[in-house]
Short mmCIF file of C-alpha atoms in Angstrom, two decimals:
data_model
loop_
_atom_site.label_atom_id
_atom_site.label_comp_id
_atom_site.label_asym_id
_atom_site.label_seq_id
_atom_site.Cartn_x
_atom_site.Cartn_y
_atom_site.Cartn_z
CA MET A 54 12.42 60.96 168.81
CA GLU A 55 13.97 64.19 170.13
CA ALA A 56 17.63 64.60 170.97
CA ASP A 57 17.15 64.46 174.75
CA GLU A 58 15.10 61.22 174.70
CA SER A 59 16.94 57.98 174.91
CA PRO A 60 15.51 54.62 174.00
CA SER A 61 14.54 52.53 176.98
CA LEU A 62 14.22 48.81 177.33
CA THR A 63 11.45 47.34 179.36
CA ALA A 64 11.69 43.81 180.67
CA LYS A 65 9.00 41.50 179.42
CA ARG A 66 7.01 39.93 182.20
CA PRO A 67 7.70 36.15 182.33
CA GLN A 68 4.66 34.09 181.40
CA SER A 69 3.28 31.68 183.88
CA PHE A 70 0.97 28.74 183.25
CA ASP A 71 -1.84 30.08 185.43
CA THR A 72 -3.07 32.63 182.89
CA PRO A 73 -5.32 31.68 179.97
CA ARG A 74 -2.39 32.41 177.63
CA GLY A 75 -0.19 30.18 179.72
CA LEU A 76 -2.77 27.38 179.70
CA ARG A 77 -2.87 27.60 175.96
CA ARG A 78 0.87 27.41 175.86
CA ALA A 79 0.89 24.38 178.17
CA GLY A 80 -1.72 22.76 175.93
CA ARG A 81 0.44 23.37 172.87
CA TYR A 82 3.47 21.83 174.60
CA PHE A 83 1.43 18.81 175.62
CA LEU A 84 0.12 18.42 172.02
CA LEU A 85 3.69 18.75 170.64
CA ALA A 86 4.99 16.19 173.18
CA SER A 87 2.17 13.78 172.30
CA VAL A 88 2.74 14.03 168.56
CA SER A 89 6.49 13.68 169.09
CA PHE A 90 5.93 10.48 171.09
CA ILE A 91 3.60 9.06 168.42
CA VAL A 92 6.20 9.76 165.69
CA LEU A 93 9.33 8.76 167.58
CA PHE A 94 8.05 5.64 169.38
CA PRO A 95 8.15 3.37 166.26
CA VAL A 96 11.66 4.66 165.48
CA TYR A 97 12.75 3.81 169.03
CA THR A 98 11.26 0.29 168.90
CA THR A 99 12.88 -0.33 165.48
CA VAL A 100 16.35 0.74 166.69
CA ILE A 101 16.03 -1.27 169.88
CA ALA A 102 14.86 -4.35 167.94
CA SER A 103 17.75 -4.06 165.45
CA LEU A 104 20.28 -3.98 168.29
CA LYS A 105 18.94 -7.10 170.06
CA PRO A 106 20.08 -10.69 169.32
CA GLY A 107 17.88 -12.41 166.74
CA ASP A 108 16.15 -14.76 169.24
CA LYS A 109 15.25 -11.92 171.68
CA VAL A 110 13.64 -9.44 169.31
CA LEU A 111 10.14 -10.11 170.56
CA HIS A 112 11.03 -10.38 174.29
CA ASN A 113 10.49 -7.14 176.27
CA PRO A 114 10.47 -4.93 173.19
CA LEU A 115 10.38 -1.69 175.23
CA ILE A 116 13.14 -2.48 177.74
CA PRO A 117 16.62 -2.56 176.23
CA GLY A 118 18.61 -5.53 177.38
CA SER A 119 21.85 -6.80 175.87
CA PHE A 120 22.87 -5.12 172.66
CA THR A 121 24.64 -6.66 169.73
CA LEU A 122 25.43 -5.58 166.16
CA GLU A 123 25.18 -9.19 164.90
CA VAL A 124 21.83 -8.67 163.17
CA LEU A 125 23.08 -5.57 161.37
CA VAL A 126 26.30 -7.34 160.30
CA ASP A 127 24.27 -10.27 159.01
CA ALA A 128 22.01 -7.89 157.04
CA TRP A 129 25.07 -6.18 155.56
CA THR A 130 26.87 -9.35 154.59
CA ASP A 131 24.39 -12.18 154.09
CA GLY A 132 21.52 -9.92 152.99
CA ARG A 133 23.68 -7.88 150.60
CA LEU A 134 22.41 -4.67 152.11
CA GLY A 135 25.41 -2.75 150.73
CA ARG A 136 24.48 -3.71 147.19
CA TYR A 137 20.88 -2.71 147.69
CA LEU A 138 21.89 0.68 149.07
CA PHE A 139 24.23 1.23 146.14
CA ASN A 140 21.48 0.31 143.68
CA SER A 141 19.09 2.72 145.40
CA LEU A 142 21.69 5.49 145.31
CA VAL A 143 22.43 5.02 141.57
CA VAL A 144 18.74 4.93 140.59
CA ALA A 145 17.86 7.92 142.80
CA VAL A 146 20.69 10.07 141.42
CA VAL A 147 19.98 9.18 137.76
CA VAL A 148 16.24 9.72 138.04
CA THR A 149 16.62 12.95 139.99
CA LEU A 150 19.11 14.49 137.63
CA PHE A 151 17.07 13.52 134.54
CA GLN A 152 13.81 14.78 136.05
CA VAL A 153 15.34 18.08 137.04
CA PHE A 154 16.76 18.50 133.51
CA THR A 155 13.48 17.70 131.74
CA SER A 156 11.50 19.80 134.23
CA VAL A 157 13.68 22.86 133.62
CA LEU A 158 13.26 22.47 129.87
CA ALA A 159 9.50 22.12 130.16
CA ALA A 160 9.27 25.04 132.60
CA TYR A 161 11.22 27.26 130.17
CA ALA A 162 8.95 26.23 127.30
CA PHE A 163 5.77 26.97 129.26
CA ALA A 164 7.03 30.21 130.78
CA ILE A 165 8.82 31.86 127.84
CA LEU A 166 7.67 30.36 124.60
CA ASP A 167 4.27 31.01 123.01
CA PHE A 168 2.98 28.17 120.86
CA PRO A 169 -0.47 26.98 119.87
CA GLY A 170 -2.12 24.62 122.35
CA LYS A 171 0.19 25.67 125.22
CA ASN A 172 -2.66 25.79 127.75
CA VAL A 173 -4.14 22.45 126.64
CA LEU A 174 -0.72 20.75 126.82
CA PHE A 175 -0.16 22.25 130.28
CA MET A 176 -3.50 20.94 131.45
CA LEU A 177 -2.62 17.51 130.15
CA PHE A 178 0.62 17.55 132.12
CA VAL A 179 -1.20 18.60 135.25
CA ALA A 180 -3.92 15.94 134.67
CA THR A 181 -1.23 13.24 134.64
CA LEU A 182 -0.38 14.19 138.21
CA LEU A 183 -3.81 12.90 139.18
CA VAL A 184 -3.01 9.34 138.08
CA PRO A 185 -1.59 7.41 141.08
CA LEU A 186 1.60 5.37 140.66
CA GLU A 187 -0.24 2.17 141.54
CA ALA A 188 -2.49 2.56 138.48
CA THR A 189 0.50 2.41 136.14
CA LEU A 190 2.53 -0.16 138.05
CA VAL A 191 1.41 -3.27 136.10
CA VAL A 192 1.66 -1.55 132.71
CA ASN A 193 5.14 -0.28 133.54
CA TYR A 194 6.25 -3.79 134.63
CA ASP A 195 4.87 -5.34 131.43
CA THR A 196 6.76 -2.79 129.38
CA VAL A 197 10.01 -3.31 131.31
CA ASP A 198 9.58 -7.11 131.00
CA SER A 199 8.91 -6.94 127.25
CA LEU A 200 12.13 -4.86 126.81
CA GLY A 201 14.14 -7.39 128.85
CA TRP A 202 15.00 -4.86 131.49
CA VAL A 203 13.85 -6.77 134.57
CA ASN A 204 16.60 -6.78 137.24
CA THR A 205 18.57 -4.01 135.48
CA TYR A 206 19.29 -0.42 136.26
CA ALA A 207 17.37 0.63 133.14
CA GLY A 208 14.30 -1.22 134.35
CA LEU A 209 14.45 0.64 137.64
CA ALA A 210 15.15 4.11 136.28
CA VAL A 211 13.60 4.55 132.81
CA PRO A 212 9.92 4.33 133.82
CA PHE A 213 10.47 7.28 136.20
CA LEU A 214 12.64 9.49 134.03
CA ALA A 215 9.93 11.70 132.51
#
């Protein structure tokens, strides 16, 4: 650019929906709105149902009527929801911290250290990712039961630590 030239800004022409590009854009917005509706509709019905009185949950599920927090209070007190949330938090924090710790150690060993059988061991670790959780569920429960850990934090956390 020479000294006497100055940069100029040109206004971008606003897009309309009558061009092929605009039709594509309208189609994208329609698709996004449709997917958003499909994803958010169950959330909406769940929230509306949780705010209705217990005997009116199934009546006019789409149209909100009278709202009450009675069902949520009952779930919190009678259903011990607070205790269940605390249990979930404890198990999630313990399992996450331990898995991050062991994963960092394993990643360091595979990335930095050279040892015989490293590739075979890595392939074994990767192969275990192919085993679904459901395939090990009964075996894990039997192990937890034989250790006497049923209904304990250890029984919830230890099978998922490694």
